[in-house]
Coordinates of C-alpha atoms in Angstrom, one line a residue:
X222 CA 10.5 -15.0 2.7
X223 CA 9.7 -11.3 4.0
X224 CA 9.0 -9.3 0.6
X225 CA 10.9 -6.5 2.2
X226 CA 14.2 -8.2 2.2
X227 CA 14.2 -8.3 -1.5
X228 CA 14.4 -4.7 -2.3
X229 CA 17.9 -4.4 -2.0
X230 CA 18.3 -6.2 -5.0
X231 CA 14.8 -5.8 -7.2
X232 CA 14.4 -8.1 -10.2
X233 CA 15.5 -6.5 -13.0
X234 CA 12.2 -6.0 -15.2
X235 CA 11.7 -4.5 -18.9
X236 CA 9.9 -1.1 -19.7
X237 CA 6.3 -1.1 -20.0
X238 CA 6.3 2.9 -20.8
X239 CA 5.2 1.8 -24.4
X240 CA 2.7 -0.8 -23.9
X241 CA 1.0 1.8 -21.3
X242 CA 1.1 4.5 -24.0
X243 CA 0.0 2.4 -26.7
X244 CA -3.5 1.1 -24.4
X245 CA -4.1 4.8 -23.1
X246 CA -4.5 6.2 -26.5
X247 CA -6.5 3.4 -27.7
X248 CA -8.7 4.0 -24.4
X249 CA -9.2 7.5 -25.5
X250 CA -10.5 6.2 -28.9
X251 CA -12.9 4.0 -27.6
X252 CA -14.1 5.9 -24.3
X253 CA -14.8 8.7 -26.9
X254 CA -17.1 6.8 -29.3
X255 CA -18.8 5.2 -26.1
X256 CA -20.3 9.1 -25.4
X257 CA -22.4 8.5 -28.7
X258 CA -25.3 6.7 -26.8
X259 CA -25.6 9.4 -24.4
X260 CA -27.7 11.4 -26.9
X261 CA -30.6 9.3 -26.1
X262 CA -30.7 11.2 -23.1
X263 CA -33.2 13.1 -24.6
X264 CA -35.8 10.4 -25.3
X265 CA -37.7 10.5 -22.3
X266 CA -35.5 7.8 -20.0
X267 CA -34.7 8.9 -16.7
X268 CA -30.9 9.2 -16.1
X269 CA -31.2 6.7 -13.6
X270 CA -32.6 4.5 -16.4
X271 CA -30.1 5.5 -18.9
X272 CA -27.1 4.6 -16.5
X273 CA -28.7 1.2 -15.3
X274 CA -29.0 0.1 -19.2
X275 CA -25.7 0.9 -19.9
X276 CA -24.3 -0.7 -16.9
X277 CA -26.1 -3.7 -18.1
X278 CA -24.3 -3.6 -21.0
X279 CA -21.3 -3.1 -19.0
X280 CA -21.6 -6.0 -17.2
X281 CA -22.6 -8.1 -19.9
X282 CA -19.0 -7.2 -21.6
X283 CA -17.1 -7.1 -18.4
X284 CA -17.7 -10.7 -18.1
X285 CA -17.5 -11.5 -21.8
X286 CA -14.1 -10.1 -22.6
X287 CA -12.2 -11.6 -19.6
X288 CA -13.7 -14.9 -20.8
X289 CA -12.8 -14.6 -24.0
X290 CA -9.2 -13.5 -23.4
X291 CA -8.4 -15.5 -20.2
X292 CA -11.3 -18.5 -19.2
X293 CA -13.2 -17.8 -16.1
X294 CA -11.0 -20.6 -14.4
X295 CA -7.8 -17.9 -14.7
X296 CA -9.6 -15.3 -13.7
X297 CA -11.2 -17.2 -10.4
X298 CA -7.4 -18.5 -9.7
X299 CA -5.9 -14.8 -10.0
X300 CA -9.1 -13.7 -7.7
X301 CA -8.5 -16.5 -5.1
X302 CA -5.0 -15.5 -5.0
X303 CA -5.6 -11.6 -4.3
X304 CA -9.3 -12.1 -2.2
X305 CA -8.5 -9.3 -0.2
X306 CA -8.8 -6.9 -3.2
X307 CA -12.1 -8.1 -4.0
X308 CA -14.4 -5.6 -1.8
X309 CA -11.9 -2.8 -3.2
X310 CA -12.5 -3.8 -6.6
X311 CA -16.7 -3.8 -5.6
X312 CA -16.1 -0.3 -4.1
X313 CA -14.8 1.0 -7.2
X314 CA -17.7 -0.2 -9.2
X315 CA -20.1 1.8 -6.7
X316 CA -17.5 4.6 -7.2
X317 CA -18.0 4.3 -11.0
X318 CA -21.9 3.6 -11.1
X319 CA -22.9 6.9 -9.1
X320 CA -20.5 8.9 -11.2
X321 CA -21.8 7.8 -14.2
X322 CA -25.0 8.3 -13.1
X323 CA -23.8 12.0 -12.2
X324 CA -22.8 12.4 -15.9
X325 CA -26.1 11.7 -17.3
X326 CA -27.6 14.2 -15.1
X327 CA -25.0 16.7 -16.1
X328 CA -25.5 16.1 -20.0
X329 CA -29.5 16.6 -19.7
X330 CA -28.9 19.8 -17.9
X331 CA -26.2 21.6 -19.1
X332 CA -25.1 19.3 -22.0
X333 CA -22.1 17.3 -23.5
X334 CA -20.3 20.1 -24.6
X335 CA -20.1 21.4 -20.9
X336 CA -20.4 18.7 -19.2
X337 CA -17.7 16.6 -20.9
X338 CA -14.7 18.9 -20.0
X339 CA -15.6 19.3 -16.5
X340 CA -15.8 15.6 -15.5
X341 CA -12.4 15.4 -17.6
X342 CA -10.6 17.0 -15.0
X343 CA -10.6 13.6 -13.2
X344 CA -7.1 13.2 -14.7
X345 CA -5.7 16.2 -12.3
X346 CA -7.7 14.7 -9.0
X347 CA -6.4 11.2 -10.3
X348 CA -2.5 12.8 -10.4
X349 CA -2.9 14.0 -7.0
X350 CA -3.9 10.7 -5.4
X351 CA -1.2 8.9 -7.3
X352 CA 1.6 11.3 -5.8
X353 CA 0.0 11.4 -2.2
X354 CA -0.6 7.4 -2.0
X355 CA 1.5 5.8 -4.4
X356 CA 4.3 7.9 -4.6
X357 CA 4.1 8.4 -8.2
X358 CA 6.3 11.3 -9.7
X359 CA 8.3 11.0 -6.6
X360 CA 11.9 11.1 -7.6
X361 CA 10.9 11.8 -10.7
X362 CA 13.0 14.7 -12.9
X363 CA 11.8 18.4 -13.3
X364 CA 11.3 17.6 -16.9
X365 CA 9.1 14.6 -16.2
X366 CA 7.1 16.3 -13.8
X367 CA 6.9 19.4 -16.5
X368 CA 5.6 16.9 -19.0
X369 CA 2.8 14.9 -16.9
X370 CA 1.7 18.0 -15.3
X371 CA 1.7 20.3 -18.2
X372 CA 0.7 17.9 -20.2
X373 CA -2.6 16.8 -18.2
X374 CA -3.6 20.5 -17.8
X375 CA -3.2 21.1 -21.6
X376 CA -5.4 18.5 -22.2
X377 CA -8.1 19.4 -19.7
X378 CA -7.5 22.7 -21.5
X379 CA -8.0 21.3 -24.7
X380 CA -11.2 19.6 -23.5
X381 CA -12.7 22.9 -22.5
X382 CA -11.7 24.6 -26.0
X383 CA -13.7 21.6 -27.7
X384 CA -16.4 21.8 -25.3
X385 CA -16.9 25.2 -26.3
X386 CA -17.0 24.8 -29.8
X387 CA -20.3 23.1 -29.2
X388 CA -21.5 25.0 -26.9
X389 CA -23.8 26.9 -29.4
X390 CA -25.6 23.5 -29.7
X391 CA -25.6 22.2 -26.0
X392 CA -29.2 23.3 -25.1
X393 CA -28.7 24.0 -21.4
X394 CA -31.5 24.7 -19.1
X395 CA -30.5 27.9 -17.1
X396 CA -32.8 26.4 -14.4
X397 CA -30.6 23.6 -13.5
X398 CA -27.1 24.6 -15.1
X399 CA -26.1 25.1 -11.7
X400 CA -27.2 21.4 -10.8
X401 CA -25.9 20.3 -14.0
X402 CA -22.4 21.8 -13.2
X403 CA -22.4 20.4 -10.0
X404 CA -22.8 16.8 -11.4
X405 CA -20.4 17.0 -13.7
X406 CA -17.8 18.1 -11.2
X407 CA -19.0 15.5 -8.8
X408 CA -18.2 12.7 -11.4
X409 CA -14.9 14.1 -11.9
X410 CA -14.0 13.6 -8.4
X411 CA -15.6 10.1 -7.9
X412 CA -13.8 8.9 -11.3
X413 CA -10.3 10.9 -10.0
X414 CA -10.8 8.5 -6.8
X415 CA -12.3 5.7 -8.3
X416 CA -8.3 5.0 -10.0
X417 CA -7.1 4.6 -6.3
X418 CA -8.4 0.8 -6.2
X419 CA -7.1 0.2 -9.7
X420 CA -3.6 1.4 -8.9
X421 CA -3.8 -0.8 -5.6
X422 CA -4.8 -3.7 -7.0
X423 CA -2.5 -3.6 -9.8
X424 CA 0.6 -3.1 -7.9
X425 CA -0.6 -6.0 -5.7
X426 CA -0.1 -8.0 -8.8
X427 CA -4.1 -8.4 -9.5
X428 CA -4.7 -9.1 -13.8
X429 CA -7.1 -6.1 -15.0
X430 CA -9.4 -8.9 -16.3
X431 CA -9.9 -10.3 -13.0
X432 CA -10.2 -6.8 -11.4
X433 CA -13.1 -5.8 -14.1
X434 CA -15.3 -8.9 -13.4
X435 CA -15.8 -8.0 -9.5
X436 CA -15.6 -4.3 -10.5
X437 CA -18.9 -4.7 -12.2
X438 CA -20.7 -6.5 -9.3
X439 CA -20.5 -3.2 -7.6
X440 CA -21.7 -1.2 -10.8
X441 CA -24.7 -3.4 -11.5
X442 CA -25.7 -3.5 -7.8
X443 CA -25.3 0.0 -7.2
X444 CA -27.6 1.3 -10.1
X445 CA -30.1 -1.3 -9.4
X446 CA -30.3 0.1 -5.6
X447 CA -30.2 3.9 -7.4
X448 CA -33.1 2.9 -9.5
X449 CA -35.3 1.3 -6.5
X450 CA -34.7 3.9 -4.3
X451 CA -35.0 7.2 -6.5
X452 CA -36.7 6.2 -9.9
X453 CA -40.1 4.3 -8.8
X454 CA -38.7 1.0 -7.5
X455 CA -40.0 -2.2 -9.0
X456 CA -42.6 0.2 -10.6
X457 CA -39.7 2.2 -12.8
X458 CA -40.2 2.7 -16.4
X459 CA -37.3 0.9 -17.4
X460 CA -38.8 -2.4 -16.0
X461 CA -42.0 -2.3 -17.5
X462 CA -42.4 0.5 -20.7
X463 CA -42.3 -1.6 -24.1
X464 CA -41.7 1.7 -25.5
X465 CA -38.3 1.8 -24.5
X466 CA -37.3 -2.0 -25.8
X467 CA -35.9 -0.5 -29.1
X468 CA -33.5 2.0 -27.5
X469 CA -32.0 -1.0 -25.1
X470 CA -29.8 -2.3 -27.8
X471 CA -28.1 1.0 -28.3
X472 CA -27.4 1.6 -24.5
X473 CA -26.1 -2.0 -24.4
X474 CA -23.8 -1.2 -27.1
X475 CA -22.7 2.0 -25.2
X476 CA -22.0 0.2 -22.5
X477 CA -19.7 -2.8 -24.2
X478 CA -18.0 -0.1 -25.9
X479 CA -17.2 2.0 -23.3
X480 CA -15.8 -1.6 -21.3
X481 CA -13.7 -1.9 -24.4
X482 CA -11.8 1.6 -23.6
X483 CA -11.7 1.1 -20.0
X484 CA -10.2 -2.3 -20.2
X485 CA -7.1 -0.3 -22.2
X486 CA -7.3 2.4 -19.4
X487 CA -7.0 -0.1 -16.7
X488 CA -3.8 -1.7 -18.6
X489 CA -2.8 2.1 -19.3
X490 CA -2.8 2.5 -15.4
X491 CA -1.5 -0.4 -14.5
X492 CA 1.7 0.4 -16.7
X493 CA 1.9 4.1 -16.8
X494 CA 0.4 4.9 -13.5
X495 CA -2.6 7.2 -12.8
X496 CA -0.6 10.3 -13.4
X497 CA 0.3 9.4 -16.8
X498 CA -2.4 6.6 -17.8
X499 CA -5.8 8.9 -17.3
X500 CA -4.5 11.8 -19.0
X501 CA -3.9 9.8 -22.0
X502 CA -7.2 8.1 -21.9
X503 CA -8.9 11.5 -21.7
X504 CA -8.3 12.4 -25.1
X505 CA -11.6 10.8 -25.4
X506 CA -13.0 14.4 -25.7
X507 CA -11.3 14.8 -29.1
X508 CA -12.8 11.8 -30.5
X509 CA -16.2 12.4 -28.8
X510 CA -15.9 15.3 -30.7
X511 CA -15.2 13.9 -33.9
X512 CA -18.7 11.7 -33.3
X513 CA -20.7 14.4 -32.4
X514 CA -19.2 16.7 -35.3
X515 CA -18.6 14.2 -38.0
X516 CA -21.6 11.7 -37.5
X517 CA -24.3 14.0 -35.8
X518 CA -23.4 17.4 -37.6
X519 CA -22.9 19.3 -34.3
X520 CA -20.6 21.9 -35.9
X521 CA -22.6 22.2 -39.1
X522 CA -24.0 25.6 -38.3
X523 CA -20.9 26.7 -36.4
X524 CA -19.1 30.3 -37.2
X525 CA -15.5 30.5 -37.8
X526 CA -15.2 30.9 -33.9
X527 CA -16.3 27.8 -33.0
X528 CA -14.2 26.2 -35.7
X529 CA -10.9 27.7 -34.5
X530 CA -11.8 26.5 -31.1
X531 CA -11.7 22.9 -32.8
X532 CA -8.5 23.5 -34.2
X533 CA -6.8 25.1 -31.3
X534 CA -8.3 22.5 -28.6
X535 CA -7.2 19.5 -31.0
X536 CA -4.0 20.9 -31.4
X537 CA -3.1 21.6 -27.8
X538 CA -4.7 17.6 -26.8
X539 CA -2.2 16.4 -29.1
X540 CA 0.7 18.4 -28.0
X541 CA -0.8 17.4 -24.4
X542 CA -0.7 13.8 -25.2
X543 CA 3.0 14.0 -26.6
X544 CA 4.5 15.6 -23.5
X545 CA 2.7 12.7 -21.1
X546 CA 3.9 10.1 -24.0
X547 CA 7.8 11.2 -23.4
X548 CA 7.6 11.5 -19.8
X549 CA 9.3 7.9 -19.5
X550 CA 9.7 7.2 -15.6
X551 CA 13.5 7.3 -14.2
X552 CA 14.9 4.8 -12.1
X553 CA 14.7 7.1 -9.2
X554 CA 10.7 7.5 -10.0
X555 CA 10.5 3.8 -10.5
X556 CA 12.3 2.9 -6.9
X557 CA 9.4 4.9 -5.5
X558 CA 7.3 2.6 -7.1
X559 CA 8.9 0.0 -5.7
X560 CA 8.4 1.1 -2.5
X561 CA 4.7 1.4 -2.6
X562 CA 5.0 -2.2 -4.0
X563 CA 6.8 -3.4 -1.1
X564 CA 4.3 -2.2 1.4
X565 CA 1.3 -4.0 -0.5
X566 CA 3.6 -6.9 -0.4
X567 CA 4.3 -6.4 3.3
X568 CA 1.0 -5.6 4.4
X569 CA -0.7 -8.7 2.4
X570 CA 2.2 -10.9 2.9
X571 CA 2.9 -11.6 -1.2
X572 CA 5.7 -12.5 -2.7
X573 CA 7.7 -9.8 -3.9
X574 CA 9.4 -11.4 -6.9
X575 CA 6.4 -12.6 -8.1
X576 CA 4.3 -9.7 -7.8
X577 CA 7.0 -7.5 -9.7
X578 CA 7.0 -9.4 -12.4
X579 CA 3.5 -10.0 -12.6
X580 CA 3.6 -5.7 -12.4
X581 CA 5.5 -6.1 -15.5
X582 CA 3.7 -8.4 -17.1
X583 CA 6.2 -10.9 -17.1
X584 CA 4.6 -13.6 -14.9
X585 CA 3.6 -17.0 -17.0
X586 CA -0.2 -17.7 -17.1
X587 CA -1.7 -19.7 -14.0
X588 CA -1.7 -23.5 -14.9
X589 CA -5.3 -23.2 -15.3
X590 CA -5.7 -22.9 -18.8
X591 CA -8.3 -25.3 -19.9
X592 CA -11.1 -23.7 -20.7
X593 CA -14.3 -25.0 -18.5
X594 CA -17.5 -25.7 -20.5
X595 CA -19.2 -22.5 -18.4
X596 CA -17.2 -20.4 -20.4
X597 CA -18.8 -21.1 -23.6
X598 CA -22.3 -20.7 -21.9
X599 CA -21.3 -17.3 -21.2
X600 CA -20.3 -16.0 -24.4
X601 CA -23.0 -18.0 -26.1
X602 CA -25.4 -15.7 -23.2
X603 CA -23.8 -12.5 -24.1
X604 CA -24.0 -12.8 -28.2
X605 CA -27.8 -14.0 -27.4
X606 CA -28.7 -11.0 -25.5
X607 CA -27.1 -8.9 -28.4
X608 CA -29.1 -10.4 -31.2
X609 CA -32.4 -10.7 -29.1
X610 CA -31.9 -6.5 -28.4
X611 CA -30.6 -6.0 -32.0
X612 CA -33.8 -7.6 -33.4
X613 CA -36.2 -4.9 -31.6
X614 CA -33.7 -2.4 -31.8
X615 CA -34.5 0.8 -34.4
X616 CA -32.1 3.4 -35.1
X617 CA -32.8 6.7 -33.1
X618 CA -34.5 9.6 -34.8
X619 CA -31.1 11.5 -35.1
X620 CA -29.6 12.7 -38.5
X621 CA -26.2 10.4 -39.0
X622 CA -23.7 10.5 -41.7
X623 CA -23.3 6.8 -42.0
X624 CA -20.1 7.2 -44.0
X625 CA -18.1 8.9 -41.2
X626 CA -19.9 6.2 -38.9
X627 CA -18.3 3.4 -41.0
X628 CA -14.8 5.4 -41.1
X629 CA -14.8 6.0 -37.2
X630 CA -15.6 2.4 -36.9
X631 CA -12.5 1.2 -39.2
X632 CA -10.4 3.2 -36.3
X633 CA -11.8 2.2 -33.5
X634 CA -11.3 -1.8 -34.7
X635 CA -8.0 -0.8 -36.1
X636 CA -7.0 0.8 -32.5
X637 CA -8.3 -2.5 -30.3
X638 CA -6.5 -4.7 -33.1
X639 CA -3.1 -2.8 -32.6
X640 CA -3.4 -2.4 -28.6
X641 CA -4.7 -6.1 -28.2
X642 CA -1.7 -7.2 -30.4
X643 CA 0.5 -5.5 -28.4
X644 CA -0.6 -6.5 -25.2
X645 CA -0.9 -10.1 -26.1
X646 CA 2.9 -10.3 -27.7
X647 CA 4.2 -8.5 -25.0
X648 CA 2.3 -9.3 -21.7
X649 CA -0.1 -12.4 -22.7
X650 CA -2.9 -9.9 -21.3
X651 CA -1.3 -10.2 -17.8

């Protein structure tokens, strides 16, 4: 049956706003923690090498987590049903890889304190694309529009304040500052645009866990191409230098942590849309600062002005997140979302009722539920890689407060457990 014929009486689906909010906030916690390994940028590794090593960890995680939660049979069945989205997912991975490399250049040239707020303006880029391409906020009340737009602006403003709170230790290089700023802005534009494939995939009914397994092919392929083309080719130090072996574990770990945050961000984008999900996940600036200040002592010698910026920036960011959190979509706005969904169903001849229930996490898992033997091989290989890298790892020569490492690690695990439990209870990770 043609999908358009179903729009007059759309199936009743539950609200997924609360699920999306929980995922967005959990994403912020994990994405903020993933920035800690970027301090290794001063280790002598090139930005391309750092990004490639992190992407290798990302690749490992993007296959391990979906395999652990759903099994590859379900992932492949989902991808087979949505073959038209495979090139889109690969393109999204390519955009991410380039953007991630630009952030490493930005951190090297202007420091994390300046670069982080600049690339977090991707939420504003995402709001624009969401409105233009998917009708987000179309039909929304003035109150909800104000909450989303002003909340996102507040989060960006807070990120700037939190960034300036550590600018006295950023170590920016004047001769490369312009390039660093441009790199951070470029990352913002690419990451903001990357959410277009995300949203397109999810309103077509593709599961986020399936999307990321293809997404990572674009990531890894692009990073290898960049290293071969711009960082020495097959003679690049990242392939031959034994001196960097002890750093690989931390970069892999950073990539793995980033994937956990990104998975929550993917579910937030699915259930809230770009305009709401991305600003919430961009609270990672506050958590990134927590790691920098509490673990690495970035504010140990800060004056009263910089400490005041931390307090004000944190309060503003919390208020911005609360504004976005309370902007629950109205029926008129949901109708606009359904119009976008109908267009996707008509374009690719998809079953509208099934897609909209999948969008709301109500479609039962595919019949391919029995795990394949290779699932266990994938999981064992991932564990083996981390054990091998861990054996060769050394704690970087950075002053760290391990008590705060423990506290923040507990927060990480608690947020992941709460988010995963909510997703499993309500959607079975659909």
